[in-house]
Coordinates of C-alpha atoms in Angstrom, one line a residue:
Chain Y
M1 CA 6.3 18.1 28.2
K2 CA 7.7 20.9 26.1
I3 CA 9.4 19.7 22.9
A4 CA 11.4 22.0 20.7
I5 CA 11.9 21.2 17.0
L6 CA 14.8 23.2 15.7
G7 CA 14.6 23.4 11.9
G8 CA 10.9 22.9 12.6
T9 CA 10.1 24.9 9.5
G10 CA 11.7 22.2 7.3
D11 CA 10.0 19.1 5.9
I12 CA 10.8 16.6 8.6
G13 CA 10.3 19.2 11.3
E14 CA 6.9 20.0 9.9
G15 CA 5.9 16.3 9.9
L16 CA 7.1 15.7 13.5
A17 CA 5.5 18.9 14.7
L18 CA 2.1 18.1 13.2
R19 CA 2.1 14.4 14.4
L20 CA 3.3 15.2 17.9
A21 CA 0.7 18.1 18.2
A22 CA -2.1 15.9 16.8
D23 CA -1.4 12.7 18.7
T24 CA 0.1 13.8 22.0
T25 CA -0.3 16.5 24.7
H26 CA 3.2 17.8 24.4
R27 CA 3.6 21.5 23.8
I28 CA 5.5 22.0 20.5
R29 CA 8.0 24.8 20.1
I30 CA 9.1 25.4 16.5
G31 CA 12.6 26.7 16.2
S32 CA 14.3 28.5 13.3
R33 CA 17.3 30.8 13.0
D34 CA 14.6 33.3 11.9
A35 CA 12.0 33.8 14.6
E36 CA 9.5 35.4 12.2
R37 CA 9.7 32.3 9.9
A38 CA 9.2 30.0 12.9
E39 CA 6.1 32.0 13.9
T40 CA 4.7 31.9 10.4
K41 CA 5.1 28.2 10.1
A42 CA 3.7 27.6 13.6
E43 CA 0.7 29.6 12.6
E44 CA 0.4 27.3 9.4
Y45 CA 0.6 24.2 11.6
R46 CA -2.1 25.6 14.0
T47 CA -4.4 26.3 11.1
E48 CA -3.9 22.8 9.8
L49 CA -4.6 21.3 13.2
D50 CA -7.6 23.6 13.8
S51 CA -9.1 22.5 10.5
R52 CA -9.1 19.0 12.0
G53 CA -10.6 20.1 15.3
I54 CA -7.3 19.5 17.1
D55 CA -6.5 22.0 19.9
A56 CA -2.8 21.9 20.3
T57 CA 0.0 24.2 21.6
V58 CA 2.4 25.0 18.7
A59 CA 4.4 28.2 18.8
G60 CA 7.3 29.6 16.9
F61 CA 10.6 31.0 18.2
E62 CA 14.2 31.7 17.3
N63 CA 16.1 28.4 18.0
E64 CA 17.6 29.5 21.3
A65 CA 14.2 30.6 22.7
A66 CA 12.6 27.4 21.4
A67 CA 15.1 25.2 23.2
A68 CA 15.3 27.2 26.4
E69 CA 12.2 25.9 28.0
A70 CA 12.1 22.5 26.3
R71 CA 13.1 19.2 27.9
V72 CA 13.5 17.5 24.5
V73 CA 15.1 19.3 21.6
V74 CA 14.9 17.7 18.1
L75 CA 17.8 18.8 15.8
A76 CA 15.8 18.7 12.5
V77 CA 18.6 20.5 10.6
P78 CA 21.0 19.3 7.9
P79 CA 24.0 17.4 9.2
Y80 CA 26.4 20.3 8.4
H81 CA 24.4 22.6 10.7
I82 CA 24.3 20.2 13.7
G83 CA 27.5 21.7 15.3
D84 CA 26.4 25.3 14.8
T85 CA 22.9 24.6 16.0
V86 CA 24.0 22.8 19.2
E87 CA 26.5 25.6 19.9
A88 CA 23.8 28.3 19.5
I89 CA 21.6 26.7 22.1
S90 CA 24.3 25.4 24.5
D91 CA 23.9 28.2 27.0
V92 CA 20.1 27.6 27.5
L93 CA 20.2 23.8 27.8
D94 CA 19.8 22.4 31.2
S95 CA 21.4 19.3 32.6
G96 CA 19.0 16.4 31.9
D97 CA 17.8 17.9 28.6
V98 CA 17.7 15.5 25.7
L99 CA 18.8 16.3 22.2
V100 CA 17.4 14.2 19.4
S101 CA 19.3 13.7 16.2
P102 CA 17.3 12.6 13.1
A103 CA 19.7 13.7 10.4
A104 CA 21.7 11.5 8.0
G105 CA 24.6 12.5 5.8
M106 CA 24.2 11.6 2.2
K107 CA 26.0 12.0 -1.1
R108 CA 24.4 11.6 -4.5
D109 CA 26.1 10.4 -7.6
E110 CA 24.7 9.2 -11.0
E111 CA 23.9 5.8 -9.4
G112 CA 21.9 6.9 -6.4
F113 CA 22.2 8.2 -2.9
H114 CA 24.9 6.9 -0.6
Y115 CA 25.4 7.2 3.1
H116 CA 28.1 9.7 3.8
R117 CA 29.5 8.8 7.2
P118 CA 30.9 11.8 9.0
G119 CA 34.4 11.5 10.4
A120 CA 33.0 11.4 13.9
G121 CA 31.3 8.1 13.0
S122 CA 27.7 9.2 12.6
V123 CA 25.6 12.4 12.7
T124 CA 24.3 11.3 16.0
R125 CA 27.9 11.1 17.4
L126 CA 28.6 14.5 15.9
A127 CA 25.7 15.9 17.9
A128 CA 26.8 14.0 21.0
D129 CA 30.3 15.5 20.6
A130 CA 28.9 19.0 20.3
A131 CA 26.5 18.7 23.3
P132 CA 27.4 20.4 26.6
E133 CA 28.1 18.4 29.7
G134 CA 25.0 16.8 31.2
V135 CA 23.0 17.0 28.0
T136 CA 22.4 13.6 26.4
V137 CA 21.9 12.8 22.7
V138 CA 19.6 10.2 21.3
G139 CA 19.3 9.3 17.6
A140 CA 15.8 8.8 16.3
F141 CA 13.3 9.7 13.6
H142 CA 15.8 9.2 10.7
N143 CA 13.8 6.9 8.4
L144 CA 10.5 8.8 8.3
A145 CA 9.2 10.2 5.0
A146 CA 8.5 13.9 5.7
A147 CA 5.5 14.1 3.3
R148 CA 3.9 11.1 4.9
L149 CA 4.3 12.4 8.4
A150 CA 3.0 15.8 7.4
N151 CA -0.1 14.3 5.9
L152 CA -2.2 13.5 8.9
D153 CA -4.6 11.4 6.8
A154 CA -1.7 8.9 6.0
D155 CA -1.4 5.8 8.1
L156 CA 2.1 5.1 9.4
G157 CA 2.4 1.5 10.6
I158 CA 6.2 1.9 10.5
D159 CA 9.2 1.9 12.8
T160 CA 11.7 4.4 14.0
L161 CA 15.0 3.2 15.4
V162 CA 16.4 4.8 18.5
V163 CA 20.0 4.8 19.7
G164 CA 21.6 6.4 22.7
D165 CA 24.2 5.8 25.4
D166 CA 21.9 7.0 28.3
E167 CA 19.0 4.6 29.0
D168 CA 16.8 7.2 30.6
A169 CA 17.1 9.6 27.7
K170 CA 16.5 6.9 25.2
R171 CA 13.4 5.8 27.2
T172 CA 12.1 9.4 27.1
V173 CA 12.5 9.6 23.3
I174 CA 11.0 6.2 22.8
D175 CA 7.9 7.4 24.8
V176 CA 7.7 10.6 22.8
A177 CA 8.0 8.7 19.5
E178 CA 5.4 6.1 20.4
G179 CA 3.0 8.9 21.3
I180 CA 2.7 9.2 17.5
E181 CA -0.1 6.9 16.3
G182 CA 1.2 4.1 14.1
L183 CA 4.8 4.7 15.0
R184 CA 6.8 2.0 16.8
A185 CA 10.1 3.0 18.4
L186 CA 12.7 0.2 18.6
D187 CA 15.7 0.4 20.9
T188 CA 18.8 -0.3 18.8
G189 CA 21.4 0.1 21.4
G190 CA 24.1 2.7 21.8
I191 CA 25.3 5.6 19.6
A192 CA 27.9 3.3 18.1
N193 CA 25.0 1.6 16.3
A194 CA 23.8 4.8 14.6
P195 CA 25.6 4.5 11.2
E196 CA 23.5 1.6 10.0
I197 CA 20.4 3.5 11.0
E198 CA 21.4 6.7 9.3
A199 CA 22.3 4.6 6.2
L200 CA 18.6 3.6 5.9
V201 CA 17.8 7.1 4.7
P202 CA 19.7 6.9 1.3
L203 CA 18.5 3.3 1.0
L204 CA 14.8 4.4 1.3
I205 CA 15.4 7.1 -1.4
N206 CA 17.1 4.6 -3.7
L207 CA 14.2 2.2 -3.3
T208 CA 11.7 4.9 -4.1
E209 CA 13.6 6.0 -7.2
H210 CA 13.6 2.4 -8.6
N211 CA 10.0 1.4 -7.7
E212 CA 7.3 3.6 -9.1
R213 CA 4.6 2.1 -6.9
L214 CA 6.5 3.0 -3.7
H215 CA 6.1 6.5 -2.3
D216 CA 7.0 8.1 1.0
L217 CA 8.5 4.8 2.1
G218 CA 8.9 3.8 5.7
V219 CA 10.3 0.6 7.2
R220 CA 8.8 -2.1 9.4
F221 CA 10.9 -4.7 11.1
Q222 CA 9.0 -7.9 11.3
Chain E
M1 CA 16.3 -23.5 -14.0
K2 CA 19.3 -25.0 -12.2
I3 CA 20.4 -22.9 -9.3
A4 CA 23.6 -23.7 -7.4
I5 CA 23.9 -22.6 -3.8
L6 CA 27.6 -22.6 -2.9
G7 CA 28.0 -22.7 0.9
G8 CA 24.7 -24.4 0.7
T9 CA 25.5 -26.4 3.8
G10 CA 25.5 -23.2 5.9
D11 CA 22.6 -21.5 7.6
I12 CA 21.5 -19.1 4.9
G13 CA 22.3 -21.6 2.2
E14 CA 20.0 -24.1 3.9
G15 CA 17.2 -21.6 4.2
L16 CA 17.4 -20.6 0.5
A17 CA 17.7 -24.2 -0.6
L18 CA 14.6 -25.3 1.3
R19 CA 12.5 -22.3 0.3
L20 CA 13.4 -22.5 -3.4
A21 CA 12.9 -26.3 -3.4
A22 CA 9.5 -26.0 -1.7
D23 CA 8.1 -23.0 -3.6
T24 CA 9.5 -23.2 -7.1
T25 CA 10.3 -25.8 -9.7
H26 CA 14.0 -24.9 -9.9
R27 CA 16.5 -27.7 -9.5
I28 CA 18.7 -27.0 -6.5
R29 CA 22.4 -27.9 -6.5
I30 CA 24.0 -27.6 -3.0
G31 CA 27.7 -26.8 -3.3
S32 CA 30.4 -27.2 -0.7
R33 CA 34.2 -27.4 -0.8
D34 CA 33.5 -30.9 0.6
A35 CA 31.4 -32.9 -1.8
E36 CA 30.5 -35.5 0.8
R37 CA 29.2 -32.8 3.2
A38 CA 27.2 -31.3 0.4
E39 CA 25.6 -34.7 -0.4
T40 CA 24.8 -35.3 3.3
K41 CA 23.1 -31.9 3.6
A42 CA 21.2 -32.3 0.4
E43 CA 19.9 -35.6 1.7
E44 CA 18.8 -33.8 4.9
Y45 CA 17.0 -31.2 2.9
R46 CA 15.3 -33.9 0.8
T47 CA 14.1 -35.7 3.9
E48 CA 12.7 -32.4 5.3
L49 CA 10.9 -31.7 2.0
D50 CA 9.7 -35.3 1.7
S51 CA 8.2 -35.1 5.1
R52 CA 6.0 -32.3 3.8
G53 CA 5.1 -34.2 0.7
I54 CA 7.2 -31.9 -1.5
D55 CA 8.9 -33.6 -4.4
A56 CA 11.9 -31.4 -5.3
T57 CA 15.2 -31.9 -6.9
V58 CA 18.0 -31.1 -4.5
A59 CA 21.5 -32.7 -4.9
G60 CA 24.9 -32.1 -3.4
F61 CA 28.2 -31.5 -5.1
E62 CA 31.6 -30.0 -4.7
N63 CA 31.3 -26.2 -5.5
E64 CA 32.7 -26.5 -9.0
A65 CA 30.4 -29.3 -10.0
A66 CA 27.5 -27.6 -8.4
A67 CA 28.1 -24.4 -10.4
A68 CA 29.0 -26.0 -13.7
E69 CA 25.5 -26.7 -14.8
A70 CA 23.7 -23.9 -13.0
R71 CA 22.5 -20.7 -14.6
V72 CA 22.3 -18.9 -11.3
V73 CA 25.0 -19.4 -8.6
V74 CA 24.4 -18.1 -5.1
L75 CA 27.6 -17.3 -3.2
A76 CA 26.3 -18.1 0.3
V77 CA 29.8 -18.0 1.8
P78 CA 31.4 -15.6 4.2
P79 CA 32.7 -12.4 2.6
Y80 CA 36.4 -13.4 3.0
H81 CA 35.7 -16.5 0.9
I82 CA 34.0 -14.7 -1.9
G83 CA 37.2 -14.2 -3.9
D84 CA 38.4 -17.8 -3.5
T85 CA 35.0 -19.2 -4.2
V86 CA 34.5 -17.3 -7.4
E87 CA 38.0 -18.2 -8.5
A88 CA 37.4 -21.9 -7.9
I89 CA 34.4 -21.9 -10.2
S90 CA 35.6 -19.4 -12.9
D91 CA 36.5 -22.1 -15.4
V92 CA 33.0 -23.7 -15.3
L93 CA 31.0 -20.5 -15.5
D94 CA 29.4 -19.7 -18.9
S95 CA 28.8 -16.3 -20.3
G96 CA 25.3 -15.2 -19.2
D97 CA 25.5 -17.0 -15.9
V98 CA 24.5 -14.9 -12.9
L99 CA 26.3 -14.9 -9.6
V100 CA 24.3 -13.8 -6.6
S101 CA 26.0 -12.2 -3.6
P102 CA 24.0 -12.3 -0.3
A103 CA 26.9 -11.8 2.1
A104 CA 27.7 -8.7 4.3
G105 CA 30.9 -7.9 6.1
M106 CA 30.5 -7.2 9.8
K107 CA 32.6 -6.5 12.8
R108 CA 31.4 -6.9 16.4
D109 CA 32.5 -4.9 19.4
E110 CA 31.1 -4.5 22.9
E111 CA 28.3 -2.2 21.6
G112 CA 27.0 -4.3 18.8
F113 CA 27.5 -5.4 15.2
H114 CA 28.8 -2.9 12.7
Y115 CA 28.9 -2.9 8.9
H116 CA 32.5 -3.5 7.8
R117 CA 32.6 -2.1 4.3
P118 CA 35.3 -3.9 2.2
G119 CA 37.9 -1.8 0.4
A120 CA 36.2 -2.6 -2.9
G121 CA 33.0 -0.7 -1.7
S122 CA 30.8 -3.6 -0.8
V123 CA 30.8 -7.4 -0.8
T124 CA 28.7 -7.4 -3.9
R125 CA 31.4 -5.3 -5.7
L126 CA 34.0 -7.7 -4.4
A127 CA 32.2 -10.5 -6.1
A128 CA 31.7 -8.5 -9.3
D129 CA 35.4 -7.7 -9.4
A130 CA 36.2 -11.4 -9.0
A131 CA 33.7 -12.6 -11.7
P132 CA 35.1 -13.6 -15.1
E133 CA 34.2 -11.7 -18.2
G134 CA 30.5 -12.2 -19.3
V135 CA 29.4 -13.4 -15.9
T136 CA 27.2 -10.8 -14.1
V137 CA 26.8 -10.3 -10.3
V138 CA 23.7 -9.4 -8.5
G139 CA 23.3 -8.6 -4.8
A140 CA 20.3 -10.1 -3.1
F141 CA 19.1 -12.2 -0.1
H142 CA 21.2 -10.2 2.4
N143 CA 18.6 -9.4 5.0
L144 CA 16.9 -12.7 5.5
A145 CA 17.1 -14.5 8.8
A146 CA 18.4 -18.0 8.1
A147 CA 16.4 -19.8 10.8
R148 CA 13.1 -18.2 9.6
L149 CA 13.9 -19.2 6.0
A150 CA 14.7 -22.7 7.0
N151 CA 11.5 -23.2 9.0
L152 CA 9.0 -23.8 6.2
D153 CA 6.2 -23.3 8.7
A154 CA 7.2 -19.6 9.2
D155 CA 5.5 -17.0 7.2
L156 CA 7.8 -14.5 5.5
G157 CA 5.9 -11.3 4.5
I158 CA 9.3 -9.5 4.1
D159 CA 11.4 -7.9 1.4
T160 CA 14.8 -8.6 -0.2
L161 CA 16.6 -5.8 -1.9
V162 CA 18.3 -6.5 -5.2
V163 CA 21.1 -4.6 -6.9
G164 CA 23.0 -5.1 -10.1
D165 CA 24.4 -3.3 -13.1
D166 CA 22.9 -5.7 -15.6
E167 CA 19.1 -5.3 -15.9
D168 CA 18.5 -8.8 -17.3
A169 CA 20.5 -10.5 -14.6
K170 CA 18.7 -8.4 -12.0
R171 CA 15.4 -9.4 -13.5
T172 CA 16.4 -13.1 -13.4
V173 CA 17.3 -12.8 -9.7
I174 CA 14.1 -10.9 -8.8
D175 CA 12.1 -13.6 -10.5
V176 CA 13.9 -16.4 -8.6
A177 CA 13.4 -14.5 -5.3
E178 CA 9.8 -13.8 -5.9
G179 CA 9.3 -17.5 -6.5
I180 CA 9.6 -17.8 -2.7
E181 CA 6.2 -17.4 -1.1
G182 CA 6.0 -14.2 1.0
L183 CA 9.2 -12.7 -0.3
R184 CA 9.0 -9.5 -2.3
A185 CA 12.1 -8.5 -4.2
L186 CA 12.7 -4.8 -4.7
D187 CA 15.0 -3.3 -7.3
T188 CA 17.4 -1.0 -5.5
G189 CA 19.5 0.1 -8.5
G190 CA 23.1 -0.6 -9.3
I191 CA 25.9 -2.3 -7.3
A192 CA 27.0 1.2 -6.1
N193 CA 23.9 1.0 -3.9
A194 CA 24.9 -2.3 -2.2
P195 CA 26.6 -0.9 0.9
E196 CA 23.4 0.4 2.5
I197 CA 21.7 -2.9 1.8
E198 CA 24.6 -4.9 3.3
A199 CA 24.5 -2.6 6.3
L200 CA 21.0 -3.9 7.1
V201 CA 22.4 -7.2 8.3
P202 CA 24.2 -5.8 11.4
L203 CA 21.3 -3.5 12.0
L204 CA 18.9 -6.4 12.1
I205 CA 21.2 -8.2 14.6
N206 CA 21.4 -5.2 16.8
L207 CA 17.6 -4.8 16.8
T208 CA 17.2 -8.4 17.8
E209 CA 19.7 -8.1 20.6
H210 CA 17.9 -5.1 22.1
N211 CA 14.3 -6.3 21.7
E212 CA 13.5 -9.6 23.4
R213 CA 10.2 -9.9 21.5
L214 CA 11.8 -9.7 18.1
H215 CA 13.3 -12.9 16.6
D216 CA 14.5 -13.8 13.2
L217 CA 13.8 -10.3 12.0
G218 CA 13.1 -9.4 8.4
V219 CA 12.3 -6.0 7.0
R220 CA 9.3 -4.7 5.0
F221 CA 9.4 -1.4 3.1
Q222 CA 5.9 0.1 3.3

């Protein structure tokens, strides 16, 4: 399957691209607003994968071109760019395509990071509201530490939580996620249940800041 | 140390009482608005502990009497009873006593459970606002499945997250929590960071409802 990762030049995009390329047979399309930057990063990822003897398809494009041929499009962009990003690719999305929202809104103050719930209810809902007719949105990949994902020597052994109102789309994303070795994807119901998942992101940062021995934290439900 | 568990006749109170009695040398004071009910439940807990050859001090009292001699008082009551409960024991609390808030506010709709953030910011903050001068409040024990705690044959291997604005009080609660075998207590900063911890409670319920093979879920940060 072709998977586009928009914002695929950023930290979490890099981690997802490398893991999906290393562990699955999906073809990865790195998207950026700047095509040249996407190509440069895709080349970097290929070099990293090559050095491990992994032959994977990773290519860079401007966001719209990255999304055009993909069946699954990951919106690895900051929450305040979700609306713009979905709008920019709306014309090239086909009915049945699945958008994946991994972003969480946060605010920082002197005490720590706090979940900043968007007016729409969640970032996942924001993406769903922006999506064109026939394109479904699934929330996933929120609570993954980018550096740990990007380090292919690091074991995962962690969970990602998946929400969506369309069962088929959610199944597709769960299958993609579980293609990554050591990642378990857990169905957490509909998009209405996204806020508590997105709130894990500031929680993980606060935990890391208060516990020196914890780095690149993930979470396992057991 | 004497530890009072107010609402100690409820599910989470029972689990905490049994685990603390079984794994530590603290003396456990079960509190209830109804002294007779507290005594009956304390007797039940002693019978359960006796059957395992555990000699522990567990006794039942009306909330005020339970709290009077305790250094740590766990408020294992629903969020809407936090204010009343703290008020009812205010006169018997001593400066330096520590109140522990394990409650989370939730709402349920047809999609699942959702974190219902109190106007004060969190249930832990609610408790802190109600506490008399010199008595500190620490949030802990939110994300523990009551039935799993209460089943002393069940392994834990999970975390509890601890927040508080007073480092000594937080240290006291972390030490109490880590007295329970298989429970790791992680400092998560100040009370301002409580909402994301309390939001774990509906998240765990939603996960259980959507995954048949997951029961009495806890969480491990790794």
